[in-house]
Amino acid sequence: MRIDVLTVLPGLFDCFLKEGVIGKAISSGKVEVKVHNIRDFTTDKHRVVDDVPYGGGPGMVLKPEPIFRAYDELTKEGEKPYVLLTEPWGEKFNQEMAVELSKKPRLMIICGRYEGVDERVKSLVDREVSIGDYVLTGGELPAMVIMDAVLRLIPGVLGNLESLRADSFSDRGLLGYPNYTRPAEFRGMKVPEVLLSGHHKKIESWRKEQSLRKTLERRPEIIENLKRKGLLTKEELE
Ligand code: SAM
């Protein structure tokens, strides 16, 4: 997969693209992420990327020309990207969308700033995406959130595929089970006996039960949805 990011603050991505699982996936060539400074696609002396809004009002708006120029330049060759624009009013990002996006060979993420992008930029965009009902100063953090969730789903990026299957929202959308590591007892708090038993079947069924219980407590609507679709076994319903 290749992802192109358009931003006016490329430096914000430096750590994200170097560290941890994502950093490793990039340095080993499993995925390709290119961050482009929208300013590099301006043609004026002062490299201006924003302007005042028509009709007046506070703040500045990202100009369309450098963004269109960046898009044209970056899509001259190869597969056309699926283009995302970060917007607080966009479609709410979730695991299902991450899975869908992870199957695209190429993505482009346009990061808004200031009051947002000129509306005409939307003619380039396949999907406007929000990471939640709050307003950030720019689309860079949302772009990193989206990339992190998407890239870890690319085969080979995570060392252990099992961890993908055990994560929240993966098995039918259920929440994950609780985890423990050594020591077996810490400050009077004990690891559940079953996890020390070495009995794989029992451990699996304990984890499944915990996962169902947590989902029922914290996200009952997920359980209701699975019931409606007939996706819970008789045992699980009990
Ligand atoms: N004028 C916009 C509005 O009325 O919602 C807010 C603009 S916000 C200050 C600047 C940029 O940050 C947005 O254009 C968008 O790219 C990004 N942004 C802020 N919050 C976001 C969120 N929750 N999800 C995705 N992007 C967000």
PDB file of C-alpha atoms and ligand atoms in Angstrom, residues 58 60 62 85-93 110-117 122 128-143 146, ligand 1:
ATOM      1  CA  PRO A  58     -12.944  34.547  11.191  1.00  0.00           C
ATOM      2  CA  MET A  60      -8.311  31.532   6.941  1.00  0.00           C
ATOM      3  CA  LEU A  62      -6.738  26.563   2.547  1.00  0.00           C
ATOM      4  CA  LEU A  85     -10.259  14.567   3.501  1.00  0.00           C
ATOM      5  CA  THR A  86     -10.202  15.028   7.274  1.00  0.00           C
ATOM      6  CA  GLU A  87     -13.303  16.912   8.441  1.00  0.00           C
ATOM      7  CA  PRO A  88     -15.045  17.121  11.834  1.00  0.00           C
ATOM      8  CA  TRP A  89     -18.373  16.654   9.995  1.00  0.00           C
ATOM      9  CA  GLY A  90     -17.115  13.695   7.962  1.00  0.00           C
ATOM     10  CA  GLU A  91     -18.144  10.061   8.253  1.00  0.00           C
ATOM     11  CA  LYS A  92     -17.101   8.753  11.673  1.00  0.00           C
ATOM     12  CA  PHE A  93     -13.940   6.642  11.425  1.00  0.00           C
ATOM     13  CA  ILE A 110      -5.672  15.716   2.618  1.00  0.00           C
ATOM     14  CA  CYS A 111      -5.246  17.402   5.989  1.00  0.00           C
ATOM     15  CA  GLY A 112      -7.323  20.496   6.570  1.00  0.00           C
ATOM     16  CA  ARG A 113      -6.053  23.444   8.684  1.00  0.00           C
ATOM     17  CA  TYR A 114      -7.306  26.856   9.760  1.00  0.00           C
ATOM     18  CA  GLU A 115     -11.060  27.045   9.016  1.00  0.00           C
ATOM     19  CA  GLY A 116     -10.728  24.137   6.587  1.00  0.00           C
ATOM     20  CA  VAL A 117     -10.197  23.701   2.838  1.00  0.00           C
ATOM     21  CA  LYS A 122     -14.028  18.200  -2.373  1.00  0.00           C
ATOM     22  CA  GLU A 128     -14.672  12.983   4.220  1.00  0.00           C
ATOM     23  CA  VAL A 129     -13.599  11.389   7.483  1.00  0.00           C
ATOM     24  CA  SER A 130     -13.952  12.505  11.101  1.00  0.00           C
ATOM     25  CA  ILE A 131     -12.172  10.869  14.027  1.00  0.00           C
ATOM     26  CA  GLY A 132     -14.767  12.047  16.536  1.00  0.00           C
ATOM     27  CA  ASP A 133     -17.134  14.795  17.576  1.00  0.00           C
ATOM     28  CA  TYR A 134     -14.581  17.388  18.630  1.00  0.00           C
ATOM     29  CA  VAL A 135     -12.584  20.004  16.761  1.00  0.00           C
ATOM     30  CA  LEU A 136      -8.808  19.828  16.416  1.00  0.00           C
ATOM     31  CA  THR A 137      -6.537  22.497  14.994  1.00  0.00           C
ATOM     32  CA  GLY A 138      -5.765  20.426  11.915  1.00  0.00           C
ATOM     33  CA  GLY A 139      -6.165  17.142  10.072  1.00  0.00           C
ATOM     34  CA  GLU A 140      -2.660  15.843  10.836  1.00  0.00           C
ATOM     35  CA  LEU A 141      -3.586  13.941  14.015  1.00  0.00           C
ATOM     36  CA  PRO A 142      -6.685  12.477  12.309  1.00  0.00           C
ATOM     37  CA  ALA A 143      -4.476  11.424   9.360  1.00  0.00           C
ATOM     38  CA  ILE A 146      -6.383   6.748  10.237  1.00  0.00           C
TER      39      ILE A 146
HETATM   40  N1  SAM B   1     -14.390  25.049  10.350  1.00  0.00           N
HETATM   41  C1  SAM B   1     -14.423  23.682  10.726  1.00  0.00           C
HETATM   42  C2  SAM B   1     -15.784  23.317  11.298  1.00  0.00           C
HETATM   43  O1  SAM B   1     -16.691  24.128  11.287  1.00  0.00           O
HETATM   44  O2  SAM B   1     -15.948  22.181  11.747  1.00  0.00           O
HETATM   45  C3  SAM B   1     -13.309  23.349  11.711  1.00  0.00           C
HETATM   46  C4  SAM B   1     -11.966  23.458  11.128  1.00  0.00           C
HETATM   47  S1  SAM B   1     -10.724  22.747  12.127  1.00  0.00           S
HETATM   48  C5  SAM B   1     -10.269  24.058  13.166  1.00  0.00           C
HETATM   49  C6  SAM B   1      -9.353  22.616  11.039  1.00  0.00           C
HETATM   50  C7  SAM B   1      -9.185  21.295  10.354  1.00  0.00           C
HETATM   51  O3  SAM B   1      -8.847  20.305  11.311  1.00  0.00           O
HETATM   52  C8  SAM B   1     -10.379  20.737   9.642  1.00  0.00           C
HETATM   53  O4  SAM B   1     -10.513  21.287   8.359  1.00  0.00           O
HETATM   54  C9  SAM B   1     -10.049  19.261   9.578  1.00  0.00           C
HETATM   55  O5  SAM B   1      -9.196  18.960   8.518  1.00  0.00           O
HETATM   56  C10 SAM B   1      -9.291  19.038  10.872  1.00  0.00           C
HETATM   57  N2  SAM B   1     -10.123  18.463  11.942  1.00  0.00           N
HETATM   58  C11 SAM B   1     -10.468  19.064  13.093  1.00  0.00           C
HETATM   59  N3  SAM B   1     -11.193  18.247  13.867  1.00  0.00           N
HETATM   60  C12 SAM B   1     -11.305  17.081  13.205  1.00  0.00           C
HETATM   61  C13 SAM B   1     -11.948  15.843  13.481  1.00  0.00           C
HETATM   62  N4  SAM B   1     -12.617  15.637  14.598  1.00  0.00           N
HETATM   63  N5  SAM B   1     -11.843  14.855  12.568  1.00  0.00           N
HETATM   64  C14 SAM B   1     -11.177  15.039  11.418  1.00  0.00           C
HETATM   65  N6  SAM B   1     -10.560  16.195  11.099  1.00  0.00           N
HETATM   66  C15 SAM B   1     -10.622  17.210  11.963  1.00  0.00           C
END
